[in-house]
PDB file of C-alpha atoms in Angstrom:
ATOM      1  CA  UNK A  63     -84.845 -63.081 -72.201  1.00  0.00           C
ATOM      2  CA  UNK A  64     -88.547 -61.647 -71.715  1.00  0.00           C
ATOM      3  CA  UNK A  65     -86.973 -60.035 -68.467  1.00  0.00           C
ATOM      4  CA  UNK A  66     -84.188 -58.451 -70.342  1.00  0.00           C
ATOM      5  CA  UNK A  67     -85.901 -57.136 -72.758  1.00  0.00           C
ATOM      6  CA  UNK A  68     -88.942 -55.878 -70.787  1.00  0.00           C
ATOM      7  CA  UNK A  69     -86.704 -54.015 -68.389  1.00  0.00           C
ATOM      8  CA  UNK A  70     -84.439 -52.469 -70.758  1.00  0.00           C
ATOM      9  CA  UNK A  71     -87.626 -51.034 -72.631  1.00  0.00           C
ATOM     10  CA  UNK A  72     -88.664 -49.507 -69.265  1.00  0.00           C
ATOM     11  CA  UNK A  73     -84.886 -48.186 -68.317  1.00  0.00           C
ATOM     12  CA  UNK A  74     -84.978 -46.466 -71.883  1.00  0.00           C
ATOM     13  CA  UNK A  75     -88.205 -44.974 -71.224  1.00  0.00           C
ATOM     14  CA  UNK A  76     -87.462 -44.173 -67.846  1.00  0.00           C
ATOM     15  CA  UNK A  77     -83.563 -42.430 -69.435  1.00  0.00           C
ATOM     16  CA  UNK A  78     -85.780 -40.379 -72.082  1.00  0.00           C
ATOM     17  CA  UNK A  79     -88.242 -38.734 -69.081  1.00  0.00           C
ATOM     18  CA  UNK A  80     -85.270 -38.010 -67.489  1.00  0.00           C
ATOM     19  CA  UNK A  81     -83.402 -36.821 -70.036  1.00  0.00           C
ATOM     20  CA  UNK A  82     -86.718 -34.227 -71.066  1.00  0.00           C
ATOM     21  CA  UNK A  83     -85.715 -33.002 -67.326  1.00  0.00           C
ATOM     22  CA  UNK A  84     -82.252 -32.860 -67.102  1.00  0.00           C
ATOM     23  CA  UNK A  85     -81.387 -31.295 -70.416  1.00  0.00           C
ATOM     24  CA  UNK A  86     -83.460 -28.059 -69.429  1.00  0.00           C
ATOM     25  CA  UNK A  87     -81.551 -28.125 -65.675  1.00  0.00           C
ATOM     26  CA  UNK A  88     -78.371 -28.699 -67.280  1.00  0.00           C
ATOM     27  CA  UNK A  89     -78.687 -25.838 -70.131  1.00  0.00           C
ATOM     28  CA  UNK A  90     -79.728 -23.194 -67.319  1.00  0.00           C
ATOM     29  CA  UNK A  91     -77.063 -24.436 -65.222  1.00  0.00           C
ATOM     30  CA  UNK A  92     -74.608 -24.652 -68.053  1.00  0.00           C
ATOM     31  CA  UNK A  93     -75.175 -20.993 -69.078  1.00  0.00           C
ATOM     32  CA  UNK A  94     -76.585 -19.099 -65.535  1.00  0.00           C
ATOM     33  CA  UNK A  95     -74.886 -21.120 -63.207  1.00  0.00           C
ATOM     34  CA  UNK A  96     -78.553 -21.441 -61.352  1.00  0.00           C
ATOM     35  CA  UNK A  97     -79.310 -24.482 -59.380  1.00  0.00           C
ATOM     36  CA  UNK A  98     -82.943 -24.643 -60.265  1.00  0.00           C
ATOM     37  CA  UNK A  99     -83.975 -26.703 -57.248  1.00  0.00           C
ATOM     38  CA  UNK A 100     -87.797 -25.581 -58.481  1.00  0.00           C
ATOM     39  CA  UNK A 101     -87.052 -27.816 -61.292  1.00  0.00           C
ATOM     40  CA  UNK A 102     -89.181 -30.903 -60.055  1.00  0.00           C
ATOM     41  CA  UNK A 103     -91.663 -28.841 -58.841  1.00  0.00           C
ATOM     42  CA  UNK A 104     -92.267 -27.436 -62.123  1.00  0.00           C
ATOM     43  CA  UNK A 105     -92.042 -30.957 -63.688  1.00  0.00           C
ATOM     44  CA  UNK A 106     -94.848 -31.934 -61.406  1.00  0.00           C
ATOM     45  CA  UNK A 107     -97.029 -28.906 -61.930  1.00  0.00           C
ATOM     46  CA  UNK A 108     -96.694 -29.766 -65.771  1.00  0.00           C
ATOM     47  CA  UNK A 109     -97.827 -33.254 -64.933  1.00  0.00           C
ATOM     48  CA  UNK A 110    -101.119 -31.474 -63.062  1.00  0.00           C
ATOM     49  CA  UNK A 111    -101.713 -28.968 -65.701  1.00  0.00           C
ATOM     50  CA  UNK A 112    -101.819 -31.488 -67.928  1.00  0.00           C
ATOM     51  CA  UNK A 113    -103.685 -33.752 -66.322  1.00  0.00           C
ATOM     52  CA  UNK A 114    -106.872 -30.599 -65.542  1.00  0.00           C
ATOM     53  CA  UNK A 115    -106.637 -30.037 -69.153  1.00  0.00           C
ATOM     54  CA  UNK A 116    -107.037 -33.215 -70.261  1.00  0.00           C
ATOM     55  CA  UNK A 117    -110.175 -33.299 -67.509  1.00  0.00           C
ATOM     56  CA  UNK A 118    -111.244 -29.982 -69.091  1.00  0.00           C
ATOM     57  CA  UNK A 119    -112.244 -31.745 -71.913  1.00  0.00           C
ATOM     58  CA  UNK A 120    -109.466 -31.192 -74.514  1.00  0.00           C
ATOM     59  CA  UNK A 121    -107.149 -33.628 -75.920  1.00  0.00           C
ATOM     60  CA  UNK A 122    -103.593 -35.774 -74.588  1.00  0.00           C
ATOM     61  CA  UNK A 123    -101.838 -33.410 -77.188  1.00  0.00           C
ATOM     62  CA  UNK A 124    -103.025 -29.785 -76.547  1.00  0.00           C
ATOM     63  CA  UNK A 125    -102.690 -30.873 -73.154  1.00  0.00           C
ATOM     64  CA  UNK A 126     -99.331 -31.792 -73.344  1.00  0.00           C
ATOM     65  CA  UNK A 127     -98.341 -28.173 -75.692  1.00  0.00           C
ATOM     66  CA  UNK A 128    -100.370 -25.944 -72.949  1.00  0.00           C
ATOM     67  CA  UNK A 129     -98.505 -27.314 -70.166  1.00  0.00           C
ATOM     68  CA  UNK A 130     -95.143 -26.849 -71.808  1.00  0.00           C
ATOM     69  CA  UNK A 131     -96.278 -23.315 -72.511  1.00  0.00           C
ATOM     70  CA  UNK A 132     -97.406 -22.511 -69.476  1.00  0.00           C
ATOM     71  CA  UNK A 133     -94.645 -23.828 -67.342  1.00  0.00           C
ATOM     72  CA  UNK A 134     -92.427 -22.395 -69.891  1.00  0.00           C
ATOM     73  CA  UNK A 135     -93.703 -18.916 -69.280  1.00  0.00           C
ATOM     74  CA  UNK A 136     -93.785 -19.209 -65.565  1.00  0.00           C
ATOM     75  CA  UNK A 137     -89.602 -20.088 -65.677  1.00  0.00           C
ATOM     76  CA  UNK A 138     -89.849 -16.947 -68.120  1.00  0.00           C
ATOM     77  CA  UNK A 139     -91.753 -14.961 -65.232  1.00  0.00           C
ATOM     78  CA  UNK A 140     -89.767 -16.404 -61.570  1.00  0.00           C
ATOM     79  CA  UNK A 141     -85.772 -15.594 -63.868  1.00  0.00           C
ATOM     80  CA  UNK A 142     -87.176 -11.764 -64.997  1.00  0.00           C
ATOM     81  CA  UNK A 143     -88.645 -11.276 -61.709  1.00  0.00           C
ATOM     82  CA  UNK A 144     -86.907 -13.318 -59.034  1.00  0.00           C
ATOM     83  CA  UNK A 145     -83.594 -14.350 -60.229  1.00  0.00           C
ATOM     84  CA  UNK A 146     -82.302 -11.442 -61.671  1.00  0.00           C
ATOM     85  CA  UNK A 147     -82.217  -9.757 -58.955  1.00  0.00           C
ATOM     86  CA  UNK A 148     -79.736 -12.091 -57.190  1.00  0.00           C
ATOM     87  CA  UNK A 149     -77.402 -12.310 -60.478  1.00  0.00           C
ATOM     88  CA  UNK A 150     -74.300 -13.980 -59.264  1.00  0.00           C
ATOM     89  CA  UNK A 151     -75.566 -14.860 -55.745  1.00  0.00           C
ATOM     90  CA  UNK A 152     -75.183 -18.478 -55.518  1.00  0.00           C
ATOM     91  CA  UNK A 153     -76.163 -19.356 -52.560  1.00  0.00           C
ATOM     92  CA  UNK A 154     -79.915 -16.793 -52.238  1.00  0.00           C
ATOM     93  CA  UNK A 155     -80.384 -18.140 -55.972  1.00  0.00           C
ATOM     94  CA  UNK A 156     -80.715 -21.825 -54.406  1.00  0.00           C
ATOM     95  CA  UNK A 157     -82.436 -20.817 -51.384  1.00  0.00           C
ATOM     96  CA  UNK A 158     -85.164 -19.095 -53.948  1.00  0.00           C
ATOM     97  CA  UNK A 159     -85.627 -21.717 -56.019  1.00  0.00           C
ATOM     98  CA  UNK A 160     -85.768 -23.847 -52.965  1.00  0.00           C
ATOM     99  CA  UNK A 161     -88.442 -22.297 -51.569  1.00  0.00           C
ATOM    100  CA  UNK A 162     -90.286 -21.768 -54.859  1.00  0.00           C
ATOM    101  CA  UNK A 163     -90.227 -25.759 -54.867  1.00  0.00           C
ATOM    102  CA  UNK A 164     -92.255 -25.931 -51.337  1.00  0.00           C
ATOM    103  CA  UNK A 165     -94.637 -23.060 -52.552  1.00  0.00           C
ATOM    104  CA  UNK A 166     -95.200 -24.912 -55.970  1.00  0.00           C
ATOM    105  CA  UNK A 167     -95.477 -28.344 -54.335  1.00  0.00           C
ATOM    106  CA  UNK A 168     -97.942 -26.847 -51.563  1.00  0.00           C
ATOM    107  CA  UNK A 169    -100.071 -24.819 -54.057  1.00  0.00           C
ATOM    108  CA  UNK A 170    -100.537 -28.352 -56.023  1.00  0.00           C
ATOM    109  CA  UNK A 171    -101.328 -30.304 -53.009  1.00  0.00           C
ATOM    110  CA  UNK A 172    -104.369 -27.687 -52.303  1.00  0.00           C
ATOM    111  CA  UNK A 173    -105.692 -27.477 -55.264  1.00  0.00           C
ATOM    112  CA  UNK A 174    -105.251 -30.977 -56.593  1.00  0.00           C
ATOM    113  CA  UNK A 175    -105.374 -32.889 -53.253  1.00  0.00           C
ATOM    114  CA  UNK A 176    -103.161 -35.710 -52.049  1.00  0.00           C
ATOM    115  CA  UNK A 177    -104.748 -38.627 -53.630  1.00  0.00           C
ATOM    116  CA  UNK A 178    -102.380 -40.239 -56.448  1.00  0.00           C
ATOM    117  CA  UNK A 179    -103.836 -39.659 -59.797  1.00  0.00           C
ATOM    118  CA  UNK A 180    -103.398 -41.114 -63.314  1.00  0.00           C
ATOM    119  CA  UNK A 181    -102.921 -38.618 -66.557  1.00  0.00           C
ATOM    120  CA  UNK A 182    -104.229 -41.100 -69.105  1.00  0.00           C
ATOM    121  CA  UNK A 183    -102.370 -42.047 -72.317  1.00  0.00           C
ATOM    122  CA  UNK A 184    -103.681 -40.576 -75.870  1.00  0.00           C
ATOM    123  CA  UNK A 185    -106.478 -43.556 -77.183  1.00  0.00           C
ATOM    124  CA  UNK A 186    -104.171 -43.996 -79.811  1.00  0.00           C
ATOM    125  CA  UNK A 187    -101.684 -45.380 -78.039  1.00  0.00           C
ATOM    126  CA  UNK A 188    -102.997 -47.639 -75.506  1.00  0.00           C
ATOM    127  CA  UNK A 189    -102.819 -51.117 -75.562  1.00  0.00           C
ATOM    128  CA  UNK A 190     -99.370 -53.110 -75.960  1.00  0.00           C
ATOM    129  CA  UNK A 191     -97.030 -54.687 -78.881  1.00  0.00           C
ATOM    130  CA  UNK A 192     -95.066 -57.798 -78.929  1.00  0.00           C
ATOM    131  CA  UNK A 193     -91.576 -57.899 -79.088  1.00  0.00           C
ATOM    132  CA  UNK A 194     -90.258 -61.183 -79.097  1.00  0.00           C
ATOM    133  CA  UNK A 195     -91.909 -63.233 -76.565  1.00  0.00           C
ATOM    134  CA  UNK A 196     -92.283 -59.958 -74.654  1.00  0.00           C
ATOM    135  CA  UNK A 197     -95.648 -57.459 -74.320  1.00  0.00           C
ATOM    136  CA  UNK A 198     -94.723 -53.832 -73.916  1.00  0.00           C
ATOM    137  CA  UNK A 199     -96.920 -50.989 -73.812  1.00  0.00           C
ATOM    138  CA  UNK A 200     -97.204 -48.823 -76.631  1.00  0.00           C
ATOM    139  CA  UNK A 201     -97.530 -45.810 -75.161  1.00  0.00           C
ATOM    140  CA  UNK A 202     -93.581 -46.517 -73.046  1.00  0.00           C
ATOM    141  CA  UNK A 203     -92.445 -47.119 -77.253  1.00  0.00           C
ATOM    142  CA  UNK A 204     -93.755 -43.737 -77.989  1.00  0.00           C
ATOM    143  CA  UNK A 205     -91.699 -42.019 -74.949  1.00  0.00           C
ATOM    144  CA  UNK A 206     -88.533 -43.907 -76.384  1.00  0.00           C
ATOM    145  CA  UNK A 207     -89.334 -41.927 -79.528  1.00  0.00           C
ATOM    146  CA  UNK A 208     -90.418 -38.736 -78.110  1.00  0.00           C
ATOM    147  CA  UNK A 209     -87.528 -38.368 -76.058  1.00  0.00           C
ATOM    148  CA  UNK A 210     -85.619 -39.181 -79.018  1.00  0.00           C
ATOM    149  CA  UNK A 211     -86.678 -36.697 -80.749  1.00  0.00           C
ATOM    150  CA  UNK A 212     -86.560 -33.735 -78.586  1.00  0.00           C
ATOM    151  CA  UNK A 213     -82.932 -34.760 -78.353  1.00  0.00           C
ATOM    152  CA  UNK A 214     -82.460 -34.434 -82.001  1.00  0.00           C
ATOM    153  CA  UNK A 215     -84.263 -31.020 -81.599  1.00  0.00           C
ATOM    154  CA  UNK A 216     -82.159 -29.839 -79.014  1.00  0.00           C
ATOM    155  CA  UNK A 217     -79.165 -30.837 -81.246  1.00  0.00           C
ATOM    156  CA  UNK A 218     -80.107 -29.228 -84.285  1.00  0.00           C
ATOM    157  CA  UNK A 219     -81.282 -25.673 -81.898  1.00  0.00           C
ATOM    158  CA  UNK A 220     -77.556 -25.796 -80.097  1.00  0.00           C
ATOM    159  CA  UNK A 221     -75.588 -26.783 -82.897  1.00  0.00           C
ATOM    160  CA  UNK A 222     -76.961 -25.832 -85.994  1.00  0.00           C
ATOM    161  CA  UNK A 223     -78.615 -22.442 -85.161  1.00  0.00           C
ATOM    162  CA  UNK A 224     -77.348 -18.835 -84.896  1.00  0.00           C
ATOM    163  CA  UNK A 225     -79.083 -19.017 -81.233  1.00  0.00           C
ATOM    164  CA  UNK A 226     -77.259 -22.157 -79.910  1.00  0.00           C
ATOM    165  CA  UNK A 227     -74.098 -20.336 -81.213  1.00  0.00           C
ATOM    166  CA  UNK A 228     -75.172 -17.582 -78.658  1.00  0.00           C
ATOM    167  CA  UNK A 229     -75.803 -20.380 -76.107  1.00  0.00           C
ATOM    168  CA  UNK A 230     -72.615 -22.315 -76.635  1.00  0.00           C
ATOM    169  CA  UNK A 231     -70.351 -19.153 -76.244  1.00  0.00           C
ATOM    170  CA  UNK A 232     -72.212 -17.962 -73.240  1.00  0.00           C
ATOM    171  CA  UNK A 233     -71.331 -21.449 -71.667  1.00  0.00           C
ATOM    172  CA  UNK A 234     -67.703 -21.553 -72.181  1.00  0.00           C
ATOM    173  CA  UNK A 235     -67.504 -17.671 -70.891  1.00  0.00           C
ATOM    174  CA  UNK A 236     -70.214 -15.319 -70.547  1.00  0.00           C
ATOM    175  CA  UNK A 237     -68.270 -12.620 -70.327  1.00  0.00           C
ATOM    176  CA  UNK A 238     -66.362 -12.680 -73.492  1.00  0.00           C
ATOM    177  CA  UNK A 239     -70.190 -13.424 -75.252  1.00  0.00           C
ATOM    178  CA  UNK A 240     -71.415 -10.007 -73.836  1.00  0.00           C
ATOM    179  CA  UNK A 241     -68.163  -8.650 -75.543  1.00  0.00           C
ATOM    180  CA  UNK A 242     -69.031  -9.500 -78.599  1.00  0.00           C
ATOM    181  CA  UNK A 243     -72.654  -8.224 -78.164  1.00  0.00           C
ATOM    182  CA  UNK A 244     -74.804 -11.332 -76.984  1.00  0.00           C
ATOM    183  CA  UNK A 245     -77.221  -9.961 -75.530  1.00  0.00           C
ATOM    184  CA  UNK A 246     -77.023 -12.201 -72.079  1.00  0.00           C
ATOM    185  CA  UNK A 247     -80.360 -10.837 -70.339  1.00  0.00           C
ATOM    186  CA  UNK A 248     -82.201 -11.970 -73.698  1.00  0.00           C
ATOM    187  CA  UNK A 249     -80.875 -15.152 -73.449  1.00  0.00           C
ATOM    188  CA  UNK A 250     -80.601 -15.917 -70.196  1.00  0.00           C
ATOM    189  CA  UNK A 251     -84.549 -15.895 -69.952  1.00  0.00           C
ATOM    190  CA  UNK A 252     -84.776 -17.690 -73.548  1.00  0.00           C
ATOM    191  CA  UNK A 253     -82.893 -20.725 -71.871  1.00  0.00           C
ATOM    192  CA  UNK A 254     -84.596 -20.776 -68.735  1.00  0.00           C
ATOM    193  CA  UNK A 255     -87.997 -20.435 -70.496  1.00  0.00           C
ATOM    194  CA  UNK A 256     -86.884 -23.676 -72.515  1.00  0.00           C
ATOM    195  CA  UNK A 257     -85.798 -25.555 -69.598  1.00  0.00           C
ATOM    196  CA  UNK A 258     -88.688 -25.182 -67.710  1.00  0.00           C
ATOM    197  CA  UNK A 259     -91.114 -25.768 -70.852  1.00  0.00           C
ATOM    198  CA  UNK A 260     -89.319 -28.995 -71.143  1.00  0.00           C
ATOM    199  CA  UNK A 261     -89.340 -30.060 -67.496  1.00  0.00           C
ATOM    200  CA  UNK A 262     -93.407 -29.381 -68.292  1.00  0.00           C
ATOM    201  CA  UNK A 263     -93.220 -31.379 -71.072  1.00  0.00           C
ATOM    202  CA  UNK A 264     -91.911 -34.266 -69.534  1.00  0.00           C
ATOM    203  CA  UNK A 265     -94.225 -33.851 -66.350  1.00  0.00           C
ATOM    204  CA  UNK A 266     -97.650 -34.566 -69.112  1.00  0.00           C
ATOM    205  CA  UNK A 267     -95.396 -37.166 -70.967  1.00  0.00           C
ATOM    206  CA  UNK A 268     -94.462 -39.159 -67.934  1.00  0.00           C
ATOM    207  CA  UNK A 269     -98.226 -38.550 -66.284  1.00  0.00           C
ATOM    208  CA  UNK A 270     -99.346 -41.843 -67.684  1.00  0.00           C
ATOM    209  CA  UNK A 271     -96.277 -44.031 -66.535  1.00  0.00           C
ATOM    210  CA  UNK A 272     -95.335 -42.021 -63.132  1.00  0.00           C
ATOM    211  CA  UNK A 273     -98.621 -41.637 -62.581  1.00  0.00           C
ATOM    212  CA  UNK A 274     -99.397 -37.643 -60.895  1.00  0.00           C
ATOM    213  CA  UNK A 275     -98.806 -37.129 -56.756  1.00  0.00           C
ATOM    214  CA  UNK A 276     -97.717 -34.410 -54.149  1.00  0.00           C
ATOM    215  CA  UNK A 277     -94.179 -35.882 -54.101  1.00  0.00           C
ATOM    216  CA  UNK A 278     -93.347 -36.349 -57.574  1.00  0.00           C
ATOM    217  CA  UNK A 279     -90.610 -33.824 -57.525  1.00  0.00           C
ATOM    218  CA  UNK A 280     -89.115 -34.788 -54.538  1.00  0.00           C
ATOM    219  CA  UNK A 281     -88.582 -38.423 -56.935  1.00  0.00           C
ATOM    220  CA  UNK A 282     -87.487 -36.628 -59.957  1.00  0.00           C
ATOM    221  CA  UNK A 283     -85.100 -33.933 -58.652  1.00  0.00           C
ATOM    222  CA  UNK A 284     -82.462 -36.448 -57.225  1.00  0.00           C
ATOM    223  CA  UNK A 285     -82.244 -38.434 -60.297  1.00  0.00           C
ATOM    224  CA  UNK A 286     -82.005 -34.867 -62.519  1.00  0.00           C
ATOM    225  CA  UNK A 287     -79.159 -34.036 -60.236  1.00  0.00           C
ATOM    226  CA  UNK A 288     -77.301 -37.232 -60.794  1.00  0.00           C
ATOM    227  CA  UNK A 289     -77.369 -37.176 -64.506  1.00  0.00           C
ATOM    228  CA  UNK A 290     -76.507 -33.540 -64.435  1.00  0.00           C
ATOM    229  CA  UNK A 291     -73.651 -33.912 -62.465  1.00  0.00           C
ATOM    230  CA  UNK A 292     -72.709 -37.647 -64.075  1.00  0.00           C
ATOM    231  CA  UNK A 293     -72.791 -35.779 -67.661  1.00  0.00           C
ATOM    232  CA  UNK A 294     -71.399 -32.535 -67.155  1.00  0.00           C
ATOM    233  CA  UNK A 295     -73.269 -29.231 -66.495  1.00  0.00           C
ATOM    234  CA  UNK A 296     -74.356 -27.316 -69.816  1.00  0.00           C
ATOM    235  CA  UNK A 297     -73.961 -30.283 -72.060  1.00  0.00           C
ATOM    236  CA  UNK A 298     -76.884 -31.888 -74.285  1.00  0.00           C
ATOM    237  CA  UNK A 299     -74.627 -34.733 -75.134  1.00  0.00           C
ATOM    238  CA  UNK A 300     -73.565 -35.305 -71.064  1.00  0.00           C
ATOM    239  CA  UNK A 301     -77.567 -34.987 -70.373  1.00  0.00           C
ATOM    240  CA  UNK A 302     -78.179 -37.764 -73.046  1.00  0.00           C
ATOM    241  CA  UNK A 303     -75.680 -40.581 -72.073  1.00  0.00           C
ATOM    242  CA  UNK A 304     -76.447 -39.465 -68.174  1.00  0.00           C
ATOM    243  CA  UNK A 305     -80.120 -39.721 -68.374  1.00  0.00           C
ATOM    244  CA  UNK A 306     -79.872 -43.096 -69.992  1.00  0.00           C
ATOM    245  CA  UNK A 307     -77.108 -44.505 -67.677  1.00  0.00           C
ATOM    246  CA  UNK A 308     -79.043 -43.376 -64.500  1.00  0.00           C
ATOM    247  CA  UNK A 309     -82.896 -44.895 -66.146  1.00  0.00           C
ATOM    248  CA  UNK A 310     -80.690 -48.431 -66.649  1.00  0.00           C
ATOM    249  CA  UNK A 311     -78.956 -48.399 -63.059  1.00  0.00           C
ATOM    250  CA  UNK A 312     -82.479 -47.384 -61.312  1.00  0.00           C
ATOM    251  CA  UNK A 313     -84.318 -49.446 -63.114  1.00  0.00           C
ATOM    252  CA  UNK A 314     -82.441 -52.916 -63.166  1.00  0.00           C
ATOM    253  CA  UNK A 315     -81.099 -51.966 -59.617  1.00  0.00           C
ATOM    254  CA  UNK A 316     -84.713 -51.539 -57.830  1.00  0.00           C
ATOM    255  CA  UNK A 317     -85.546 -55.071 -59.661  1.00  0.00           C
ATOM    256  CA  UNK A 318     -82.438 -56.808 -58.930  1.00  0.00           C
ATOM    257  CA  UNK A 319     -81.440 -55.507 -55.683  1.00  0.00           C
ATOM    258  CA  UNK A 320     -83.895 -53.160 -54.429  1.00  0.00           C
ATOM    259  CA  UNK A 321     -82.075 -53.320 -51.030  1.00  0.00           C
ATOM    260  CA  UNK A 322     -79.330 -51.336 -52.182  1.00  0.00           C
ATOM    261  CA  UNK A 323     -81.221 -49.365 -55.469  1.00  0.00           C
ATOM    262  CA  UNK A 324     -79.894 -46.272 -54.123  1.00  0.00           C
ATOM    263  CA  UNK A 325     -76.416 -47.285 -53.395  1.00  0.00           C
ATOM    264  CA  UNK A 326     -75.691 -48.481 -57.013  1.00  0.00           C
ATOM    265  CA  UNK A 327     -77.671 -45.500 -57.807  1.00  0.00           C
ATOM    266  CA  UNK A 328     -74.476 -43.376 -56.582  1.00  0.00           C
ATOM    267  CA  UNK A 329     -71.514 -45.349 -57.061  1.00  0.00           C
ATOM    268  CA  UNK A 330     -71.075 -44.490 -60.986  1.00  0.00           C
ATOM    269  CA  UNK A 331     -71.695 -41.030 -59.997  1.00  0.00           C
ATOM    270  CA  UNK A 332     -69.114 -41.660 -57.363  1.00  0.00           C
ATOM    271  CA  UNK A 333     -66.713 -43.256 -60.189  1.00  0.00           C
ATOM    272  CA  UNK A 334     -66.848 -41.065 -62.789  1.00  0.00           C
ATOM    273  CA  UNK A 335     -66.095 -37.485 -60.341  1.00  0.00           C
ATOM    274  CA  UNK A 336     -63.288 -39.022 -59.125  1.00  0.00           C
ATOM    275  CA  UNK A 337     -61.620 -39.272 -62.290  1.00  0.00           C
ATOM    276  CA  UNK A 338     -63.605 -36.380 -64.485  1.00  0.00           C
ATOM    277  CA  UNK A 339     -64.795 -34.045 -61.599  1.00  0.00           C
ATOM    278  CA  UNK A 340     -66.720 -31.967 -64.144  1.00  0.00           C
ATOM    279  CA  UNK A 341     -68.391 -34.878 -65.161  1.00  0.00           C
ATOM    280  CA  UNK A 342     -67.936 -37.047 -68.114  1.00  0.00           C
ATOM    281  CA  UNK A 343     -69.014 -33.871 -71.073  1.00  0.00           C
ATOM    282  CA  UNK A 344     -68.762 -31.257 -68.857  1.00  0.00           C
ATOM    283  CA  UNK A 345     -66.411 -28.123 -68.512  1.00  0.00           C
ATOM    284  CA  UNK A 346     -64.962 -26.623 -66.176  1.00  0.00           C
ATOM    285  CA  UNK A 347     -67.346 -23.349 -64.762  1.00  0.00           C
ATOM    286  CA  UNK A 348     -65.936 -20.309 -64.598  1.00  0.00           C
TER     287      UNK A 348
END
């Protein structure tokens, strides 16, 4: 029972990092119909900005809010500068981001080196609590919650807000929201702003579990895919139940049978497109 329990703490903490990541790829998806393949590359650069600021001196929590920020504003910078240009290009938009991925990933590796390094946890929550007969740590409970909570945030921005009005009609047809006056260049860069902020959110918040190294995106990326394309693209609830599914199959699959992780990995993904090819939330894209 300690097993059970132990592991299916870690799969939800491991669902709620990935769901921080995949909600932001699925929204710009969802609305620009960008493959951000830069996505993991920005996660990881939020996971090194975080961890220099937390060197610098200042604390786990402005740490974690510059990061976001920053990140945030560099997705705001690459879609005004970059992606705009190739509006409606599919296949230079994923090239782009592709190779923004390698530049981002190389400009880490020279300025933080190779070496693995670990973004400590806030004092505050160190240590571990017991649940049952099991010890967890407290700082994995506090990523259950956080990831909660960002969810609920998200909710409340899409569906209770004038802007995630904007955002839901520009996701079932962009063209009929610039009809009735969204303006789609505002929000375009709103949404990818947010997305990447997150995926820099969740790069500080999973520093002290994932620990911070030159290949973190290429780890990261492949599971966002999977939940965004197990879910549905441009849907919070499909990112949710996705993330979560994929953290409890990769988790309990690389302890049960780590031969075949990645095979099990696949197969609901596998399952579910045969039967829902726009995923289980998703819609069909225009």
């Amino acid at each position: 029972m300690t097993f059970w329990v132990s592991q299916s703490l870690n799969a939800l903490a491991l669902g709620g990092l990935l769901f921080m990541l995949a909600s932001g790829f699925s929204l710009i998806f969802g609305l620009m119909r960008v493959a951000n393949l830069a996505h993991g590359a920005l996660f990881m650069l939020g996971a090194y900005l975080g961890l220099a600021a937390v060197k610098a001196g200042f604390g786990f929590w402005a740490a974690a809010a510059s990061a976001a920020v920053a990140v945030g504003l560099l997705g705001g910078i690459i879609e005004r500068t970059l992606l705009r240009r190739l509006a409606g290009r599919t296949l230079p938009q994923v090239l782009l981001t592709l190779g923004l991925a390698f530049i981002i990933a190389d400009a880490c590796l020279m300025m933080w080196g190779g070496d693995p390094m670990r973004l400590p946890p806030p004092p505050e929550l160190s240590g571990a609590v017991r649940i049952g007969d099991a010890v967890f740590p407290r700082y994995r409970l506090f990523v259950i919650g956080a990831s909660a909570a960002v969810a609920l945030g998200l909710w409340l921005l899409v569906e209770r807000t004038r802007a995630g009005a904007m955002i839901r009609a520009a996701v079932d047809d962009v063209g009929m929201a610039r009809a009735i006056g969204v303006s789609a260049s505002t929000l375009f860069t709103a949404v990818f702003c947010l997305g990447t902020a997150l995926a820099g959110l969740g790069g500080v918040i999973g520093g002290p579990i994932l620990s911070v190294y030159p290949s973190l995106d290429q780890d990261m990326l492949p599971l966002a895919l999977l939940v965004v394309i197990l879910g549905g693209a441009g849907s919070l609830a499909g990112a949710f139940v996705g993330a979560y599914a994929i953290g409890f199959i990769y988790t309990f699959g690389q302890v049960l049978v780590p031969d075949l992780a990645y095979v099990i990995l696949f197969l609901p993904m596998i399952a579910v497109l045969s039967v829902a090819p726009q995923g289980l939330f998703g819609r069909r894209l225009g």
